[in-house]
Coordinates of C-alpha atoms in Angstrom, one line a residue:
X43 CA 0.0 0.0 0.0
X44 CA 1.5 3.2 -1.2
X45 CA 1.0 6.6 1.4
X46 CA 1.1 9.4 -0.7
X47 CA 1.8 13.1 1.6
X48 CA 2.4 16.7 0.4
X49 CA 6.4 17.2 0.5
X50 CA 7.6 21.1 1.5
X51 CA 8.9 21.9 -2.0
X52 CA 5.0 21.2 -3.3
X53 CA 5.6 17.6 -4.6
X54 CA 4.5 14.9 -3.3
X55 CA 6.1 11.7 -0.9
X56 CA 5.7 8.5 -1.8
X57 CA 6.0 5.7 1.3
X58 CA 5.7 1.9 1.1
X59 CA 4.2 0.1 3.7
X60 CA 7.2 -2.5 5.0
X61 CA 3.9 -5.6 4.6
X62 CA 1.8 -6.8 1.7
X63 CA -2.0 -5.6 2.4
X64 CA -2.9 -9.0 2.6
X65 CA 0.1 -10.2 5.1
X66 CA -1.2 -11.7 8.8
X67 CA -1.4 -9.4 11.7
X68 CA 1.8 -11.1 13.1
X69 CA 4.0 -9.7 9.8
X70 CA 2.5 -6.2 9.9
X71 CA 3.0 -6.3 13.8
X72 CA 5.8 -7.9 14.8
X73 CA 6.4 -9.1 18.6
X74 CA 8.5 -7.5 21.0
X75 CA 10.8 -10.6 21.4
X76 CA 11.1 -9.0 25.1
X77 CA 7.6 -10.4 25.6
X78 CA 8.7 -14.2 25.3
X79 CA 10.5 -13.6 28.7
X80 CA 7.1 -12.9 30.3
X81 CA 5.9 -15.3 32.6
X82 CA 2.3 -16.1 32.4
X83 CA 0.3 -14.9 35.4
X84 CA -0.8 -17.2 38.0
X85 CA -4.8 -16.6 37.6
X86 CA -4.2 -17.8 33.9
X87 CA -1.7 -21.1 34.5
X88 CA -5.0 -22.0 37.7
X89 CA -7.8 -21.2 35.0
X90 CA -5.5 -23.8 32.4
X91 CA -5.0 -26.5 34.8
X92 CA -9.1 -25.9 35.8
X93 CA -9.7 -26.5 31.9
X94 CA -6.9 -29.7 31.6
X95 CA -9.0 -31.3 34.2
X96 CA -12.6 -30.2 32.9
X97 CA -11.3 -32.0 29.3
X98 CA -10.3 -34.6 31.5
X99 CA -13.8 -35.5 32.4
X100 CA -13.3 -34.0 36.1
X101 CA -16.1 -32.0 37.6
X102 CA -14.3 -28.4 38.3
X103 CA -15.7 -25.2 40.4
X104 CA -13.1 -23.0 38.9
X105 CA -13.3 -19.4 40.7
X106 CA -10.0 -18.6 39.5
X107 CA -10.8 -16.0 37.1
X108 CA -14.1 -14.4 35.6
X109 CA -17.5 -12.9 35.9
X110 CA -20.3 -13.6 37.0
X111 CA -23.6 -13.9 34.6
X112 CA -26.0 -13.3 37.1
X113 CA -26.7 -10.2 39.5
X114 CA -25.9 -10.7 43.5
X115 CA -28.6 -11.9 45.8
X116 CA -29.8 -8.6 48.6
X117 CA -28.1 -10.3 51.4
X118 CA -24.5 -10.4 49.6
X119 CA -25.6 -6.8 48.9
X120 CA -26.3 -6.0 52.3
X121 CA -23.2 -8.2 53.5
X122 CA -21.3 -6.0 51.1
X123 CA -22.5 -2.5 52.6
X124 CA -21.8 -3.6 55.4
X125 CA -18.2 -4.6 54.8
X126 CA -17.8 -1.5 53.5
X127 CA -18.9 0.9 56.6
X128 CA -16.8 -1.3 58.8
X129 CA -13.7 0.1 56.5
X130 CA -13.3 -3.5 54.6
X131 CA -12.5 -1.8 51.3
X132 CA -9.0 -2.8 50.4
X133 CA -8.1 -5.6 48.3
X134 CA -8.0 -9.1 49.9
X135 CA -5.5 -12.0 49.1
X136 CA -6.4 -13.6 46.0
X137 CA -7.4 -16.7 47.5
X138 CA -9.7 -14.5 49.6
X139 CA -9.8 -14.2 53.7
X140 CA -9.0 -17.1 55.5
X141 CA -12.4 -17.1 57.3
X142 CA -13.9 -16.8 53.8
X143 CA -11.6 -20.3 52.2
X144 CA -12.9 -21.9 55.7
X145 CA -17.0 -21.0 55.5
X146 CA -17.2 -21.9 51.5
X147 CA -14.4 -25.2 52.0
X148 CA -17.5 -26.3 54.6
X149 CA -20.3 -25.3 51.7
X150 CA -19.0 -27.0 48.8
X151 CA -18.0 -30.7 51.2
X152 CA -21.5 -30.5 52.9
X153 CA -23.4 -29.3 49.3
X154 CA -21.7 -31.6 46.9
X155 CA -19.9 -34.2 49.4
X156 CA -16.9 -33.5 46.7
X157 CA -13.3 -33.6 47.1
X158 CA -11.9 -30.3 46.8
X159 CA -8.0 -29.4 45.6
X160 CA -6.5 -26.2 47.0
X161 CA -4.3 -25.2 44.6
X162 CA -1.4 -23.0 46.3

């Protein structure tokens, strides 16, 4: 693709584009190779070892990364508010509050008698 642009002695510049038109993204835009030394974050290697088991027939609660399709009930509304007047407004460990891993540990054993893996 040719970029024509008015030159200052009222003539014209002519640039080629370093691709063909129809090359992949990946020629036009070549990667930093900087960004191969990049480890992958933790959230995305737990949400590919949730996946490696779901193909492997295993039934996974995965809470690792996403959101939610469905609106919050009133009481984790409520819960939420009230969190927040009691000054709970900073970020928690990923894994959550150890209160919290206890309480829902004790929810998913007693509502799906399952095994559950704690990845750390």
């Amino acid at each position: 693709m040719d970029v024509v642009a008015p030159a200052s002695n009222g003539g014209a510049v002519v640039a080629r584009a370093p691709f063909r038109e129809d090359a992949p993204l990946a020629e036009k835009y070549p990667q930093n190779p900087l960004l191969g030394k990049i480890a992958a974050s933790k959230t995305v290697v737990v949400l590919g070892l949730a996946k490696q088991l779901e193909a492997e027939g295993k039934q996974v609660w995965s809470l690792c990364v996403g959101e939610p399709d469905f609106a919050p009930s009133e009481r984790v509304l409520k819960a939420g508010m009230s969190a927040m007047e009691q000054g709970k407004v900073k970020y928690t460990d990923v894994k959550g509050t150890a209160e919290l891993q206890t309480v829902y540990q004790a929810l998913l054993i007693n509502r799906f008698t399952a095994i559950i893996y704690i990845l750390q």
